[in-house]
Amino acid sequence: MNYDWKIFTVVPHGHGEKIALRTRAAGARGGTVFVGRGELDSRILRFLALADIERDVLLTLVTDDQLEAVLASIVDATAYRGKKESMAFVVPMGGDVMTDTEQEMISIIVNRGYADDIMNAARKAGAKGGTILNARGTGKPDDEKFFGITIVPEKEEILILAERETANAIRDAIEKLPCLTTPGIGIMFSSPVSRVVQLGRKAK
Amino acid sequence: MNLLHKIRETCYAVLPICALVLILGTTIAPLGTTTLVPFCVGSVILILGLSIFLTGADLGIVPAGAYMGSKLTRARSMPLILGAGLVIGFLITVAEPDLLVLGDQVESVTGVIKSRPLVLAVALGVGSFVALALARVLLQVPYRVVLIVGYLLIFALASRIDNVFVAIAFDSGGATTGPMTVPFIIALGVGIASVRGDKNALEDSFGFTGIASIGPIIAVTLLGFAMSGGGEHSGVGAGLGSGIDAAIAPGEGAQSAASIASIASLALASVAQAFAHFPMEARDVLIALAPLYGIILCFQFFLLRLPPRLFRRITLGFVYAAIGLTLFFIGTDLAFVPAGTKLGSVLGALEYRWILIPIGCVLGAVVVCAEPAVWVLTEQVEEASGGNIRKPVLLATLAIGVAVSVGLSMCRVIFGFSVWWLLVPFYALAIALTFATPRLFTAIAFDSGGVASGPMASTFILSLTLGASVAAGGNPATDGFGVIAMVAATPLVAIQILGMLFHRSEARVAEGLGK
């Protein structure tokens, strides 16, 4: 089966599975839930390192004709929640990549531990938020062996959604971070985002 | 916001105990306002303290342990890893306030066993067994083998030495697995497993605490072995009993003196009393946390080199952990120790003493949910398993396990049989189950044994049992010892049974998908 769209749904921790069930009922074939963390938009709390919130990121692949129904089911499933911190966005997969979208998703994959410095720099450059996922590097053929175990690199993936202009500023700020100058420490790439939906209680 | 989230979670965990104590205290076991009002104030302080501590553990202690574990493994030097394990285990144990208190108590009661050698023996025991746990992962020795050898050694040694030493040995096993050391050791294990690409990595994430808590028991039994023959052992047991009697007595005197005071002034007085303890508790906590932070500081300069924002986060986490733990201890001292003792003695003196058994079960079940290290463990398990093994499931299983152990301990208070009739079968069953349980669950089970017997068990449950034992005319020294050992033993069985059920339902789901 060929999928045309990737839907990312970012919700408070614990809601990912429920929404996945609803999307399945609406026609999606499945979904994958990542557990990540985000930050509240409060300066003081961030300074005190108390702004963390746990988030689920649900990744759903859909075809052209499923897109509307699945998106509607996500909006529906989260309608009772507060408006804060929840959103869904749609990333096109291959085909004619639209380069004229207004929003971009920046993905940064780095060795574990740098996420906070990156988020801090991104915020200074205008990012409104971001989600940090824990990940592991792939098993390369030359993975290092040590006694009975194989050692693979630990990674963090940071997802930041931003307007096109801000996205450029954010990328510049991250590239200039002094702690990220070592070659091979990570990669950064962007995907076009064709649609962003704020989830939660409908605006009055 | 993480702090608010934690406060909500700890409320779910602690409020049931408060409600239960309040219900019991106003109905069948009248405690009077002089106990209940400080209890309420103490509970609020305890909830705040526990939430702040858990927030701090999430920000500081756990990530620091995980980064250290992964950096150590990455360094790929066996001597460095083993040396670091030994030093870390030794340093974090030697400063544990519970252990220092235990050492002093043992010295003052027995006279024969000095505090310093005991503390050193226990710390060495933890250090060498943390190193052993690390070596086990690197050499991929099955977890089961280490456990079987360890526990056989303990029981073989224990059968040869004086009972008092056995009691102290098992107690020191519980005392070392405190709320600061356990999260760090758990995180260390998770960190080591996180750099691995193989499929066994998840099940090797846990089990470090389980091995580390064997260490002190072996160390103290060995110490007892070395010292056996010196000192009059017959007098020692009686001495221990009277020491505990004396420790319980003052609470009752204070009771009648303050009974006229109104509730409001009582609440104020208990807040004042709580904060009079603040400097002392804070000092204890700082002494215990300082070596841990010291180790991390050293590692930061020589090996870790964490990015600046992350290190700042970890430092803040340690500050929160220190504040939270101080409040937590103030809360337990104010609320749970006196209420537990009082409740136990009132219930033990009742005509229908059997009521101790169901009440013990229920209290045991709710108390374990307020244990700080239990939360850290269940969180780490949920995270490491990618949300597969949920926090509430583990908590509920632990609660059932501890309920059984407290209920059985209450049976012992009433009928007065030896703890060995319970301990030996439970450990034998736990070891036997390792052959049938998925390995991840075996590791979690043996970790949770050490985790469940934390400060809440050693304050509330212990006071409850001691109070009941005194009132029912039992021997508080042996009864008190038994309960902590039991709280550490039953989760081993409970979690492994959960593992078997989990495995079966997983197999069924896989089968269903295959069709």
XYZ file of C-alpha atoms in Angstrom:
719
model
C 0.000 0.000 0.000
C 1.250 3.470 -0.790
C 0.698 6.126 1.794
C 0.614 9.773 0.881
C 0.655 11.535 4.230
C 2.226 11.242 7.655
C 0.138 12.663 10.485
C 1.975 13.628 13.681
C -0.326 14.038 16.672
C 1.271 15.574 19.759
C -0.805 15.098 22.936
C -0.250 14.841 26.699
C 1.252 11.543 27.826
C -1.240 8.714 28.136
C -3.611 9.857 25.391
C -1.723 8.471 22.416
C -3.305 5.015 22.484
C -6.852 6.319 22.850
C -6.442 8.565 19.833
C -4.816 5.732 17.892
C -7.939 3.655 18.504
C -10.143 6.451 17.176
C -8.011 6.873 14.063
C -8.266 3.163 13.380
C -12.017 3.382 13.613
C -11.827 6.223 11.087
C -9.922 4.097 8.618
C -6.224 4.346 9.511
C -4.464 0.989 9.382
C -2.451 1.506 12.549
C -0.261 3.941 14.393
C 2.900 4.197 16.436
C 3.162 6.027 19.736
C 6.445 7.606 20.828
C 6.872 8.921 24.344
C 8.621 12.245 24.450
C 8.891 15.359 26.486
C 8.081 18.952 25.828
C 8.278 22.198 27.756
C 5.706 24.700 28.904
C 6.050 28.188 27.551
C 6.916 29.807 30.869
C 10.248 31.547 31.332
C 10.346 31.149 35.110
C 9.418 27.480 35.072
C 11.964 26.798 32.351
C 14.620 28.565 34.401
C 13.765 26.327 37.355
C 13.717 23.254 35.090
C 10.105 22.696 36.148
C 8.494 23.234 32.757
C 8.739 19.635 31.527
C 5.656 17.818 30.399
C 5.436 14.285 29.127
C 3.946 13.892 25.705
C 2.861 11.161 23.389
C 3.591 11.576 19.711
C 1.336 9.468 17.529
C 2.511 8.787 14.002
C -0.193 7.694 11.570
C 0.284 6.932 7.882
C -2.713 7.575 5.638
C -3.655 7.677 1.978
C -5.215 10.650 0.222
C -8.802 9.487 0.724
C -8.302 8.608 4.402
C -6.685 11.924 5.362
C -9.819 13.979 6.038
C -11.634 11.278 7.998
C -8.612 10.455 10.153
C -7.847 14.119 10.852
C -11.471 14.671 11.803
C -11.333 11.710 14.171
C -8.220 13.132 15.852
C -9.881 16.531 16.287
C -12.932 14.768 17.616
C -11.020 12.566 20.060
C -9.277 15.533 21.638
C -12.187 17.959 21.592
C -12.813 17.663 25.316
C -9.223 18.456 26.320
C -7.791 21.830 27.165
C -6.472 23.709 24.168
C -2.882 23.856 25.325
C -0.060 21.642 24.165
C -1.959 19.489 21.684
C -1.623 19.670 17.946
C -1.618 17.582 14.836
C 0.282 18.267 11.657
C 0.502 16.618 8.296
C 3.722 15.921 6.412
C 3.564 14.824 2.763
C 5.445 11.692 1.877
C 7.348 11.817 -1.355
C 5.526 12.582 -4.578
C 5.465 16.220 -5.551
C 6.969 17.772 -2.486
C 5.344 21.083 -1.900
C 8.016 23.665 -1.372
C 5.606 26.519 -0.861
C 4.187 25.387 2.491
C 4.152 27.973 5.247
C 5.255 25.638 8.023
C 8.200 23.336 8.409
C 9.096 20.548 10.767
C 12.743 20.667 11.767
C 14.119 17.322 12.936
C 17.411 17.280 14.770
C 19.043 13.980 15.665
C 21.977 14.328 18.049
C 23.882 12.320 20.601
C 21.949 12.142 23.829
C 22.250 15.020 26.251
C 22.233 17.995 23.882
C 18.481 18.427 23.597
C 18.197 21.080 26.285
C 20.911 23.239 24.789
C 19.297 22.883 21.379
C 15.821 23.726 22.657
C 17.215 26.718 24.465
C 18.905 28.038 21.316
C 15.803 27.320 19.234
C 13.585 29.220 21.621
C 15.904 32.226 21.512
C 15.600 32.143 17.730
C 11.817 32.155 17.911
C 10.666 28.552 18.282
C 7.441 28.269 20.246
C 8.050 24.744 21.445
C 9.397 21.375 20.587
C 9.258 17.734 21.498
C 12.214 15.578 22.494
C 12.195 11.845 21.779
C 14.751 9.338 23.015
C 16.247 7.125 20.362
C 19.122 4.825 19.596
C 21.530 4.807 16.684
C 21.240 1.995 14.211
C 23.369 -1.107 14.493
C 26.149 -0.396 12.046
C 28.161 -3.366 10.794
C 31.162 -2.024 12.693
C 29.331 -1.723 16.019
C 31.731 -1.865 18.883
C 31.821 -5.095 20.827
C 32.768 -5.141 24.481
C 32.732 -8.509 26.219
C 29.252 -9.958 25.770
C 27.520 -6.774 24.691
C 27.263 -4.582 21.606
C 27.531 -0.841 22.065
C 25.375 1.449 19.945
C 25.100 5.251 20.157
C 22.230 6.799 22.128
C 20.435 9.617 20.381
C 17.827 12.247 20.936
C 15.484 13.439 18.242
C 14.050 16.909 18.573
C 10.999 17.928 16.561
C 10.317 21.635 16.162
C 7.446 23.070 14.180
C 8.004 26.578 12.860
C 7.020 29.104 10.214
C 9.335 29.166 7.235
C 11.214 32.366 8.179
C 11.589 31.442 11.828
C 12.733 27.989 10.781
C 15.741 29.478 9.017
C 16.674 31.484 12.106
C 16.293 28.400 14.294
C 18.503 26.302 12.034
C 21.173 29.018 12.068
C 21.048 29.286 15.856
C 21.393 25.531 16.321
C 24.245 25.255 13.849
C 26.153 27.929 15.724
C 25.851 26.232 19.131
C 29.369 25.838 20.545
C 28.632 22.383 21.987
C 27.623 21.053 18.561
C 30.830 21.818 16.668
C 32.268 18.290 16.824
C 31.897 16.650 13.392
C 29.443 13.760 13.335
C 27.607 14.813 16.474
C 24.237 14.853 14.739
C 22.139 15.751 11.730
C 19.368 18.226 11.054
C 16.778 18.189 8.311
C 13.429 19.773 7.562
C 10.185 18.487 6.123
C 7.421 20.594 4.636
C 4.242 20.652 6.699
C 1.107 20.999 4.652
C -1.352 21.497 7.470
C -1.326 22.254 11.200
C -4.385 21.656 13.395
C -4.607 23.009 16.936
C -6.320 20.348 19.014
C -8.450 20.697 22.077
C -11.478 22.710 23.014
C -12.917 24.501 19.985
C -12.486 28.260 19.922
C -15.666 30.066 20.941
C 4.346 21.301 34.619
C 6.205 18.344 36.076
C 5.879 19.358 39.732
C 2.095 19.734 39.603
C 1.850 16.426 37.791
C 3.905 14.771 40.529
C 1.813 16.346 43.281
C -1.308 14.917 41.681
C 0.293 11.487 41.408
C 1.550 11.420 44.977
C -1.861 12.549 46.210
C -3.350 9.440 44.597
C -0.717 7.390 46.403
C -0.719 8.970 49.843
C -4.324 10.085 50.370
C -5.684 6.509 50.661
C -3.380 5.871 53.633
C -4.454 9.120 55.238
C -8.126 8.322 54.720
C -7.653 4.835 56.104
C -5.793 6.015 59.193
C -8.389 8.716 59.789
C -11.244 6.217 59.469
C -9.568 3.711 61.779
C -8.503 6.443 64.154
C -12.011 7.767 64.593
C -13.826 4.424 64.716
C -12.430 1.176 66.048
C -9.068 2.468 67.234
C -9.668 5.963 68.645
C -6.385 7.865 68.420
C -7.544 11.244 69.686
C -6.853 14.635 68.164
C -3.326 14.781 69.593
C -2.272 12.084 67.164
C -4.654 12.773 64.302
C -4.016 16.495 63.856
C -0.217 16.184 63.599
C -0.907 13.235 61.325
C -2.868 15.395 58.897
C -0.265 18.166 58.955
C 2.492 15.610 58.496
C 0.707 14.002 55.567
C 0.495 17.311 53.716
C 4.222 17.898 54.297
C 4.915 14.346 53.191
C 2.952 14.704 49.949
C 4.768 17.945 49.134
C 8.122 16.427 50.027
C 7.567 13.297 48.002
C 6.478 15.280 44.924
C 9.454 17.627 45.112
C 11.803 14.699 45.644
C 10.408 12.758 42.686
C 10.667 15.822 40.458
C 14.274 16.195 41.566
C 14.990 12.519 41.014
C 13.614 12.788 37.467
C 15.709 15.849 36.713
C 18.887 14.995 38.584
C 19.560 11.631 40.130
C 18.087 9.427 37.406
C 19.622 11.152 34.360
C 22.968 11.448 36.160
C 22.966 7.717 36.872
C 21.924 6.891 33.327
C 24.562 9.102 31.697
C 27.190 7.669 34.018
C 26.178 4.100 33.211
C 26.308 4.713 29.490
C 29.596 6.659 29.595
C 31.242 3.961 31.710
C 30.234 1.229 29.288
C 31.332 3.339 26.355
C 34.769 3.760 27.910
C 35.162 -0.002 27.420
C 37.605 -0.634 30.205
C 36.764 -3.465 32.589
C 38.956 -2.189 35.474
C 37.442 1.293 35.202
C 33.895 -0.071 35.249
C 34.453 -2.403 38.184
C 36.418 0.214 40.111
C 33.742 2.825 39.533
C 31.040 0.373 40.625
C 32.905 -0.368 43.839
C 33.539 3.300 44.642
C 30.004 4.394 43.768
C 28.399 1.602 45.800
C 30.655 2.263 48.770
C 30.309 6.043 48.832
C 26.565 6.233 48.433
C 26.023 3.639 51.147
C 28.466 4.877 53.730
C 26.542 8.160 53.964
C 23.035 6.670 54.064
C 21.363 8.127 57.195
C 19.293 4.980 57.812
C 22.446 2.904 57.950
C 24.195 5.256 60.378
C 21.159 5.144 62.650
C 21.063 1.368 62.428
C 24.781 1.162 63.234
C 24.389 3.341 66.336
C 21.332 1.401 67.478
C 23.098 -1.910 67.072
C 26.140 -0.652 68.954
C 24.141 0.788 71.847
C 21.984 -2.308 72.174
C 24.516 -5.088 71.705
C 27.712 -3.406 72.831
C 29.634 -6.150 71.048
C 29.066 -5.005 67.508
C 30.627 -1.612 66.930
C 28.953 0.905 64.642
C 31.932 1.739 62.428
C 32.956 -1.771 61.353
C 29.312 -2.575 60.712
C 28.806 0.461 58.486
C 32.073 -0.215 56.659
C 31.174 -3.869 56.163
C 27.781 -2.957 54.754
C 29.216 -0.280 52.444
C 31.904 -2.652 51.192
C 29.212 -5.244 50.643
C 27.154 -2.866 48.519
C 30.207 -1.625 46.607
C 31.493 -5.059 45.703
C 28.045 -6.264 44.719
C 27.401 -3.235 42.494
C 30.697 -4.117 40.812
C 29.558 -7.728 40.608
C 26.259 -6.671 39.037
C 28.176 -4.679 36.410
C 30.501 -7.584 35.701
C 27.505 -9.872 35.345
C 26.030 -7.721 32.579
C 29.337 -7.447 30.707
C 30.099 -11.155 30.918
C 26.439 -12.011 30.308
C 26.182 -14.392 33.244
C 22.479 -15.255 33.716
C 20.879 -13.172 36.458
C 19.401 -16.290 38.010
C 22.834 -17.820 38.658
C 24.003 -14.793 40.651
C 20.799 -14.822 42.704
C 20.899 -18.527 43.463
C 24.546 -18.440 44.511
C 23.992 -15.270 46.547
C 20.960 -16.474 48.445
C 22.326 -19.985 49.016
C 25.417 -18.353 50.512
C 23.266 -16.146 52.744
C 21.138 -18.983 54.045
C 24.136 -21.279 54.512
C 25.975 -18.594 56.486
C 22.869 -17.496 58.381
C 22.192 -20.994 59.674
C 25.639 -21.055 61.262
C 25.659 -17.746 63.145
C 23.716 -16.166 65.952
C 20.135 -15.102 65.219
C 20.820 -11.523 66.257
C 23.426 -11.181 63.546
C 20.979 -12.578 61.027
C 18.429 -9.989 62.106
C 20.950 -7.185 61.771
C 22.125 -8.546 58.425
C 18.651 -8.536 56.888
C 17.905 -5.142 58.427
C 21.052 -3.638 56.953
C 20.037 -5.029 53.590
C 16.862 -2.973 53.912
C 18.566 0.099 55.328
C 21.018 0.470 52.446
C 18.365 0.544 49.769
C 17.311 4.056 50.650
C 15.451 6.608 48.535
C 18.639 8.161 47.154
C 20.746 5.125 46.424
C 18.044 3.078 44.749
C 17.088 5.566 42.032
C 20.745 6.094 41.262
C 21.564 2.388 41.054
C 18.465 1.706 38.951
C 19.411 4.535 36.601
C 22.971 3.255 36.368
C 21.631 -0.074 35.140
C 19.262 1.555 32.670
C 22.139 3.685 31.394
C 24.375 0.685 30.817
C 21.630 -1.139 28.989
C 20.759 1.909 26.874
C 24.031 1.810 24.922
C 23.436 -1.754 23.881
C 22.020 -2.800 20.585
C 21.211 -6.431 21.365
C 17.782 -7.697 22.271
C 18.725 -8.664 25.825
C 19.386 -5.031 26.696
C 15.945 -4.388 28.174
C 16.004 -7.260 30.613
C 19.508 -6.296 31.764
C 18.305 -2.754 32.527
C 17.068 -3.871 35.917
C 18.260 -6.171 38.650
C 21.160 -4.075 39.950
C 19.368 -3.158 43.166
C 18.431 -6.797 43.675
C 22.073 -7.856 43.533
C 23.267 -4.827 45.479
C 20.964 -5.666 48.384
C 22.468 -9.150 48.690
C 25.868 -7.548 49.365
C 25.242 -6.062 52.803
C 23.513 -9.222 54.041
C 26.510 -11.347 53.086
C 28.930 -8.753 54.466
C 27.219 -8.638 57.861
C 26.813 -12.408 58.128
C 30.527 -12.690 57.355
C 31.235 -10.090 60.033
C 29.124 -12.148 62.410
C 31.029 -15.243 61.389
C 34.324 -13.542 62.142
C 33.124 -12.252 65.496
C 31.189 -15.310 66.634
C 32.396 -16.645 69.937
C 33.096 -13.175 71.340
C 30.367 -11.705 73.574
C 27.382 -13.146 75.409
C 24.744 -13.734 72.782
C 22.008 -14.803 75.153
C 21.791 -11.317 76.633
C 21.888 -9.575 73.284
C 18.408 -10.511 72.106
C 16.752 -9.330 75.286
C 18.742 -6.102 75.111
C 17.497 -5.393 71.610
C 13.918 -5.915 72.771
C 14.115 -3.550 75.691
C 15.834 -0.941 73.542
C 12.837 -0.907 71.217
C 10.445 -0.840 74.168
C 12.169 2.265 75.436
C 12.011 3.863 72.020
C 8.257 3.449 71.892
C 7.458 4.680 75.379
C 8.033 8.479 75.041
C 5.278 8.866 72.442
C 2.652 7.841 74.960
C 3.756 10.299 77.620
C 3.476 13.281 75.322
C -0.012 12.196 74.385
C -1.879 12.936 77.617
C 0.004 16.153 78.313
C -1.255 17.860 75.199
C -4.766 16.467 75.150
C -6.435 19.702 76.328
C -5.111 21.864 73.551
C -7.516 22.811 70.805
C -7.111 21.425 67.314
C -5.995 24.669 65.751
C -3.214 25.288 68.217
C -2.274 21.652 67.910
C -1.878 22.001 64.170
C 0.244 25.111 64.648
C 2.299 23.361 67.271
C 2.926 20.403 65.019
C 4.015 22.671 62.179
C 6.383 24.390 64.585
C 7.599 21.028 65.795
C 8.102 19.921 62.209
C 10.267 22.868 61.366
C 12.234 22.545 64.562
C 13.396 19.257 63.030
C 14.241 20.899 59.731
C 17.962 21.642 60.299
C 18.640 18.152 61.614
C 16.815 16.357 58.813
C 18.316 18.664 56.213
C 21.787 17.892 57.519
C 21.181 14.142 57.282
C 19.885 14.453 53.742
C 22.779 16.663 52.680
C 25.309 14.258 54.168
C 23.709 11.461 52.187
C 23.438 13.375 48.913
C 26.846 15.066 49.016
C 28.972 12.022 48.088
C 26.615 11.197 45.224
C 26.843 14.719 43.838
C 30.594 14.637 44.468
C 30.956 11.527 42.338
C 28.962 13.122 39.554
C 31.034 16.303 39.739
C 34.249 14.269 39.447
C 32.842 12.315 36.517
C 31.675 15.521 34.868
C 35.250 16.823 34.841
C 37.012 13.637 33.836
C 34.628 11.524 31.819
C 31.074 12.730 31.350
C 31.527 16.285 30.000
C 27.794 16.834 29.734
C 26.613 19.906 27.837
C 26.069 22.956 30.074
C 22.249 23.108 30.090
C 21.965 19.445 30.947
C 24.421 19.699 33.809
C 22.535 22.700 35.130
C 19.328 20.633 35.035
C 20.958 17.795 36.944
C 22.270 20.154 39.609
C 18.834 21.718 40.030
C 17.436 18.190 40.286
C 19.754 17.439 43.179
C 18.665 20.620 44.944
C 15.007 19.607 44.567
C 15.746 16.073 45.699
C 17.427 17.386 48.856
C 14.557 19.745 49.688
C 11.940 17.107 48.928
C 13.579 14.375 50.921
C 13.991 16.643 53.941
C 10.281 17.468 53.864
C 9.463 13.805 53.321
C 11.372 12.722 56.434
C 9.800 15.513 58.484
C 6.420 14.274 57.290
C 7.091 10.647 58.197
C 8.427 11.609 61.627
C 5.432 13.804 62.333
C 2.692 11.731 60.782
C 3.539 8.142 60.217
C 5.769 6.955 63.041
C 3.539 8.134 65.914
C 0.291 7.223 64.159
C 1.624 3.779 63.230
C 2.825 2.985 66.726
C -0.372 4.255 68.309
C -2.598 2.447 65.850
C -0.692 -0.789 66.354
C -0.838 -0.652 70.122
C -4.549 0.201 70.177
C -5.389 -2.548 67.698
C -3.131 -5.094 69.411
C -4.852 -4.463 72.735
C -8.328 -5.021 71.281
C -10.260 -8.110 72.295
C -10.733 -9.167 68.696
C -7.051 -9.137 67.814
C -7.568 -10.963 64.532
C -8.597 -7.604 63.098
C -4.882 -6.805 62.946
C -4.538 -9.195 60.007
C -7.012 -7.610 57.531
C -6.059 -4.106 58.641
C -2.380 -4.968 58.244
C -3.070 -6.213 54.717
C -4.910 -3.058 53.676
C -2.371 -0.713 55.273
C 0.493 -2.632 53.699
C -1.116 -2.352 50.280
C -1.587 1.410 50.473
C 1.685 2.231 52.222
C 3.894 0.731 49.522
C 2.341 3.136 47.009
C 3.813 6.043 48.992
C 7.353 4.647 48.889
C 9.539 7.088 46.920
C 11.846 4.493 45.366
C 8.862 2.410 44.247
C 7.730 5.320 42.095
C 11.146 5.739 40.580
C 11.348 2.031 39.763
C 7.884 1.828 38.215
C 8.573 4.936 36.145
C 11.846 3.558 34.890
C 10.221 0.247 34.012
C 7.449 1.996 32.096
C 9.965 4.105 30.231
C 12.422 1.308 29.465
C 9.660 -0.990 28.227
C 8.327 1.788 25.978
C 5.086 2.007 27.944
C 4.453 -1.725 27.671
C 4.581 -2.445 31.414
C 2.388 0.230 32.936
C 2.983 1.942 36.240
C -0.433 1.138 37.787
C -0.066 -2.583 37.012
C 3.292 -2.803 38.768
C 2.081 -0.711 41.692
C -0.980 -2.901 42.149
C 1.118 -6.070 42.088
C 3.542 -4.649 44.612
C 0.626 -3.599 46.781
C -0.760 -7.146 46.767
C 2.683 -8.524 47.645
C 3.229 -6.160 50.533
C -0.342 -6.692 51.749
C 0.372 -10.412 52.028
C 3.634 -9.804 53.867
C 2.136 -7.404 56.407
C -0.845 -9.703 56.930
C 1.468 -12.647 57.561
C 3.583 -10.541 59.916
C 0.447 -9.701 61.882
C -0.304 -13.426 62.070
C 3.154 -13.832 63.538
C 2.492 -11.100 66.097
C -0.630 -12.948 67.207
C 0.533 -16.562 66.981
C 4.224 -15.934 67.548
C 5.877 -18.359 65.136
C 9.383 -17.846 63.782
C 9.937 -15.711 60.705
C 11.957 -18.514 59.130
C 8.800 -20.523 58.513
C 7.799 -17.742 56.124
C 11.106 -16.421 54.798
C 12.603 -19.721 53.664
C 9.562 -20.852 51.639
C 9.156 -17.400 50.081
C 12.781 -17.191 49.003
C 12.718 -20.794 47.802
C 9.585 -20.027 45.779
C 11.116 -16.819 44.439
C 14.225 -18.676 43.273
C 12.149 -21.497 41.793
C 10.016 -18.995 39.881
C 13.112 -17.533 38.181
C 13.082 -20.631 35.979
C 9.554 -19.966 34.716
C 9.441 -16.152 34.570
C 10.528 -13.921 31.663
C 13.957 -12.626 32.659
C 12.946 -8.977 32.603
C 10.378 -9.640 35.306
C 12.822 -11.604 37.448
C 15.128 -8.595 37.409
C 12.308 -6.175 38.209
C 11.068 -8.477 40.969
C 14.381 -8.649 42.780
C 14.790 -4.896 42.419
C 11.371 -4.258 43.856
C 12.137 -6.357 46.920
C 14.757 -3.837 47.975
C 12.629 -0.945 46.807
C 9.476 -1.890 48.731
C 11.326 -1.972 52.046
C 12.069 1.746 52.014
C 11.457 4.553 54.504
C 7.658 4.182 54.552
C 7.873 0.505 55.442
C 10.553 1.081 58.029
C 8.577 3.890 59.658
C 4.880 3.200 59.365
C 4.706 -0.579 58.966
C 7.506 -1.182 61.434
C 5.956 1.129 64.036
C 2.577 -0.487 63.492
C 3.979 -3.980 64.024
C 6.083 -2.966 66.996
C 3.115 -1.236 68.597
C 0.919 -4.275 68.012
C 3.628 -6.605 69.251
C 4.137 -4.691 72.499
C 0.392 -4.507 73.146
C -0.144 -8.160 72.290
C 2.703 -9.222 74.531
C 4.995 -10.457 71.757
C 8.721 -10.028 71.365
C 9.166 -6.716 69.522
C 12.770 -7.400 68.542
C 12.031 -10.505 66.496
C 8.619 -9.314 65.287
C 10.045 -6.013 64.093
C 12.868 -7.669 62.251
C 10.580 -10.074 60.540
C 8.274 -7.515 59.001
C 10.921 -5.663 56.970
C 12.424 -8.909 55.742
C 8.944 -10.049 54.706
C 8.156 -6.794 52.907
C 11.352 -7.351 50.937
C 10.514 -11.003 50.188
C 6.909 -11.100 48.963
C 7.333 -8.727 45.963
C 9.874 -11.202 44.570
C 7.090 -13.729 44.220
C 4.295 -11.299 43.310
C 6.132 -9.562 40.456
C 7.357 -12.839 39.003
C 3.811 -14.195 38.941
C 2.772 -10.974 37.182
C 5.548 -11.647 34.695
C 4.206 -15.101 33.928
C 0.672 -13.777 33.427
C 2.012 -10.949 31.279
C 3.977 -13.367 29.159
C 0.930 -15.550 28.613
C -1.344 -12.722 27.548
C 1.382 -11.361 25.277
C 1.695 -14.754 23.628
C -2.061 -14.793 23.140
C -2.024 -11.359 21.494
C 0.806 -12.451 19.197
C -1.161 -15.557 18.284
C -4.226 -13.437 17.548
C -2.240 -11.172 15.233
C -0.784 -14.154 13.425
C -4.181 -15.447 12.368
